[in-house]
Tab-separated table of C-alpha atoms in Angstrom:
chain	number	residue	atom	x	y	z
A	184	MET	CA	-80.236	32.289	-145.949
A	185	HIS	CA	-79.896	30.639	-149.121
A	186	VAL	CA	-82.903	28.059	-148.371
A	187	LYS	CA	-85.511	31.186	-147.344
A	188	ALA	CA	-84.560	32.998	-150.658
A	189	LYS	CA	-85.393	30.086	-152.651
A	190	THR	CA	-88.456	29.297	-150.949
A	191	VAL	CA	-89.753	33.187	-151.203
A	192	ALA	CA	-89.066	32.687	-154.914
A	193	PHE	CA	-90.557	29.349	-155.485
A	194	GLY	CA	-93.573	30.642	-153.576
A	195	GLY	CA	-93.796	33.754	-155.304
A	196	LEU	CA	-93.538	31.680	-158.987
A	197	LEU	CA	-96.543	29.519	-157.928
A	198	LEU	CA	-98.329	32.236	-156.495
A	199	ALA	CA	-97.990	34.159	-160.112
A	200	LEU	CA	-99.056	30.745	-161.837
A	201	THR	CA	-102.389	30.565	-159.375
A	202	VAL	CA	-103.462	34.147	-160.149
A	203	VAL	CA	-102.824	33.637	-163.925
A	204	PHE	CA	-105.011	30.450	-163.368
A	205	MET	CA	-107.657	32.115	-161.781
A	206	ALA	CA	-107.645	34.937	-164.500
A	207	LEU	CA	-107.278	32.345	-167.311
A	208	GLY	CA	-110.497	30.772	-165.629
A	209	SER	CA	-112.464	34.009	-166.207
A	210	ILE	CA	-111.296	34.301	-170.063
A	211	ILE	CA	-111.588	30.689	-170.807
A	212	GLU	CA	-114.941	29.943	-169.651
A	213	THR	CA	-115.155	26.411	-170.929
A	214	SER	CA	-112.010	25.295	-168.706
A	215	THR	CA	-112.759	27.417	-165.973
A	216	LEU	CA	-113.386	24.539	-163.174
A	217	PHE	CA	-110.215	22.780	-164.491
A	218	LEU	CA	-107.953	25.926	-164.166
A	219	LEU	CA	-109.522	26.965	-160.935
A	220	ALA	CA	-108.564	23.436	-159.812
A	221	ALA	CA	-105.290	23.464	-161.216
A	222	ALA	CA	-104.620	26.961	-159.120
A	223	SER	CA	-106.068	25.288	-156.206
A	224	PHE	CA	-103.461	22.388	-156.065
A	225	PHE	CA	-100.338	24.788	-155.764
A	226	VAL	CA	-101.490	25.333	-152.152
A	227	GLY	CA	-101.293	21.798	-151.454
A	228	ILE	CA	-97.709	21.699	-153.085
A	229	VAL	CA	-96.752	24.872	-150.923
A	230	VAL	CA	-98.176	22.873	-147.822
A	231	ARG	CA	-96.361	19.777	-148.794
A	232	GLU	CA	-93.108	21.647	-149.335
A	233	PHE	CA	-92.917	24.540	-146.709
A	234	GLY	CA	-95.733	23.547	-144.196
A	235	LEU	CA	-99.043	24.421	-143.023
A	236	LYS	CA	-98.328	28.081	-141.921
A	237	ALA	CA	-96.489	28.970	-145.339
A	238	GLY	CA	-99.501	27.240	-147.049
A	239	ALA	CA	-101.829	29.061	-145.255
A	240	ALA	CA	-99.771	32.533	-146.201
A	241	PHE	CA	-99.880	31.419	-149.645
A	242	TYR	CA	-103.601	30.766	-149.820
A	243	LEU	CA	-104.580	34.161	-148.075
A	244	ALA	CA	-101.994	35.910	-150.786
A	245	ALA	CA	-103.837	34.164	-153.724
A	246	VAL	CA	-107.316	35.147	-152.490
A	247	LEU	CA	-106.417	38.538	-152.156
A	248	LEU	CA	-104.508	38.795	-155.376
A	249	GLY	CA	-107.296	37.076	-157.179
A	250	PHE	CA	-109.916	39.692	-155.743
A	251	ILE	CA	-107.699	42.578	-157.247
A	252	THR	CA	-106.606	40.805	-160.618
A	253	ALA	CA	-109.310	38.512	-161.856
A	254	PRO	CA	-112.058	39.726	-163.944
A	255	ASN	CA	-114.867	37.583	-162.220
A	256	LYS	CA	-114.584	37.671	-158.622
A	257	PHE	CA	-117.193	34.859	-158.701
A	258	TYR	CA	-114.410	32.335	-159.833
A	259	VAL	CA	-112.307	33.710	-156.956
A	260	LEU	CA	-114.802	32.504	-154.501
A	261	THR	CA	-114.968	29.349	-155.960
A	262	PHE	CA	-110.720	29.125	-155.804
A	263	THR	CA	-111.401	30.237	-152.082
A	264	ALA	CA	-113.556	27.429	-151.548
A	265	MET	CA	-111.191	24.842	-153.231
A	266	GLY	CA	-108.146	26.146	-151.685
A	267	PHE	CA	-109.422	26.065	-148.324
A	268	TYR	CA	-110.698	22.060	-149.059
A	269	ILE	CA	-106.760	21.560	-150.084
A	270	TRP	CA	-105.587	23.217	-147.154
A	271	GLY	CA	-107.829	21.438	-144.660
A	272	ILE	CA	-107.062	18.100	-145.911
A	273	GLU	CA	-103.286	18.488	-145.844
A	274	ALA	CA	-103.995	19.829	-141.970
A	275	VAL	CA	-105.987	16.979	-141.538
A	276	TRP	CA	-103.155	14.526	-142.866
A	277	ARG	CA	-100.621	15.990	-141.095
A	278	TRP	CA	-102.867	15.890	-138.051
A	279	LEU	CA	-103.504	11.917	-138.576
A	280	GLU	CA	-100.088	11.261	-139.236
A	281	LYS	CA	-98.822	12.358	-135.638
A	282	ARG	CA	-101.688	9.901	-134.018
A	283	PRO	CA	-100.723	6.368	-135.302
A	284	ARG	CA	-102.698	5.094	-132.315
A	285	TYR	CA	-106.043	5.577	-134.260
A	286	GLY	CA	-107.181	2.376	-135.951
A	287	ASN	CA	-107.960	3.187	-139.746
A	288	ILE	CA	-106.257	6.729	-140.591
A	289	ARG	CA	-107.325	6.053	-144.242
A	290	MET	CA	-110.686	5.988	-143.354
A	291	ILE	CA	-110.506	8.618	-140.936
A	292	PHE	CA	-108.974	10.751	-143.559
A	293	TRP	CA	-112.001	10.091	-146.476
A	294	ILE	CA	-114.191	10.832	-143.839
A	295	SER	CA	-112.795	13.972	-142.876
A	296	LYS	CA	-112.443	15.118	-146.589
A	297	TYR	CA	-116.159	14.718	-147.291
A	298	VAL	CA	-116.717	16.787	-143.587
A	299	ILE	CA	-114.361	19.533	-144.592
A	300	PHE	CA	-115.985	19.774	-148.354
A	301	ASN	CA	-119.489	19.689	-147.034
A	302	ILE	CA	-118.839	22.318	-144.297
A	303	VAL	CA	-118.103	24.766	-147.315
A	304	TYR	CA	-120.362	23.400	-150.180
A	305	ILE	CA	-123.770	22.867	-148.553
A	306	PRO	CA	-123.853	26.298	-147.136
A	307	ILE	CA	-123.116	27.768	-150.441
A	308	ALA	CA	-125.315	25.601	-152.364
A	309	ILE	CA	-128.384	26.484	-150.040
A	310	ALA	CA	-127.496	30.323	-149.522
A	311	PHE	CA	-126.559	30.904	-152.974
A	312	ARG	CA	-129.201	29.024	-154.583
A	313	ASP	CA	-130.370	32.047	-156.592
A	314	LEU	CA	-126.946	33.128	-157.670
A	315	LEU	CA	-125.946	29.762	-158.825
A	316	PHE	CA	-129.123	28.693	-160.684
A	317	ALA	CA	-131.128	30.782	-163.783
A	318	ARG	CA	-134.363	29.711	-162.274
A	319	ALA	CA	-135.962	28.676	-159.154
A	320	VAL	CA	-134.729	25.335	-158.086
A	321	SER	CA	-136.790	22.822	-156.217
A	322	ASP	CA	-135.532	20.950	-153.114
A	323	ALA	CA	-135.445	17.544	-154.775
A	324	LEU	CA	-133.207	19.146	-157.512
A	325	LEU	CA	-131.103	20.849	-154.625
A	326	ILE	CA	-130.579	17.477	-153.313
A	327	GLY	CA	-129.292	16.087	-156.632
A	328	VAL	CA	-127.013	19.047	-156.912
A	329	ILE	CA	-125.468	18.033	-153.325
A	330	ILE	CA	-125.550	14.655	-154.278
A	331	GLY	CA	-123.597	15.670	-157.429
A	332	GLY	CA	-121.158	17.622	-155.405
A	333	GLN	CA	-120.046	14.412	-153.742
A	334	ILE	CA	-119.191	12.721	-156.758
A	335	GLY	CA	-117.662	15.961	-158.329
A	336	LEU	CA	-115.538	15.948	-154.820
A	337	PHE	CA	-114.353	12.243	-155.423
A	338	VAL	CA	-113.243	13.568	-159.023
A	339	TYR	CA	-111.029	16.321	-157.968
A	340	ASP	CA	-109.872	14.678	-154.653
A	341	LYS	CA	-108.686	12.032	-157.186
A	342	ALA	CA	-107.318	14.744	-159.880
A	343	TYR	CA	-105.374	15.867	-156.842
A	344	GLU	CA	-103.843	12.884	-155.669
A	345	TYR	CA	-102.738	11.839	-159.391
A	346	VAL	CA	-101.115	15.511	-159.463
A	347	GLN	CA	-99.290	15.582	-156.181
A	348	VAL	CA	-98.273	12.135	-156.730
A	349	HIS	CA	-97.107	11.645	-160.280
A	350	ILE	CA	-96.718	15.177	-162.097
A	351	TRP	CA	-95.647	17.223	-158.855
A	352	GLY	CA	-93.621	13.769	-157.664
A	353	LYS	CA	-91.543	13.858	-160.997
A	354	MET	CA	-91.502	17.735	-161.302
A	355	ARG	CA	-90.373	17.709	-157.794
A	356	GLY	CA	-86.460	16.874	-158.184
A	357	ARG	CA	-85.905	19.129	-160.930
A	358	VAL	CA	-87.410	22.044	-159.243
A	359	MET	CA	-86.444	22.035	-156.050
A	360	GLY	CA	-83.285	19.995	-156.281
C-alpha cells in the first residue's frame, strides 16, 4: 500500500509541474518550446518509473488539465504532440528490449523515432499550414520546414536523453529512494 501512495503522490507532483510548465509556456513566450519540451519530459519519467499504462494515464491527465488551465490551447496541442512522441519512443524501446533477436536494435530504434515523429509532424505541418504561418507558404518552404523539423527532432531527442541520463539519473536516487 505504501508504494502505491508514493507512486500516486509522485505522479501528482509531476503532473502539477507539467501543467505549470504548460501554463508558463503561454506566459513566457520566449521560452515556450523549452518549457513545453520540459513538460513533455515528465511523461518519459513516469513511463520509465511506473510503466506504459501509468505513463499513458499521466499523459492523458496532463493533456486534459492543460486544456482546462493553460491560457493558450495551441501550446497544449504542441505538448500533446511532444508527449505522444515521448510515450511512443518509450513504448518502442520496451518492445525492442523484449526482442533481442533483432539485429541492430539501436538503428531500429532511431528509425522508429523518426517514423513516430513524422506521423505526427508532417500532417500537422501540411494541414495547419495557414494556422502555423502568417502568410501563404510555398511548397518549397514547406519542405524546408519539414526538413527543419527533422533537425529539431534530433536536438529535442538529444535533450530528452540528456535529461533522462544526467539530470533525472542523478535526482532519481534522492527523490525515489
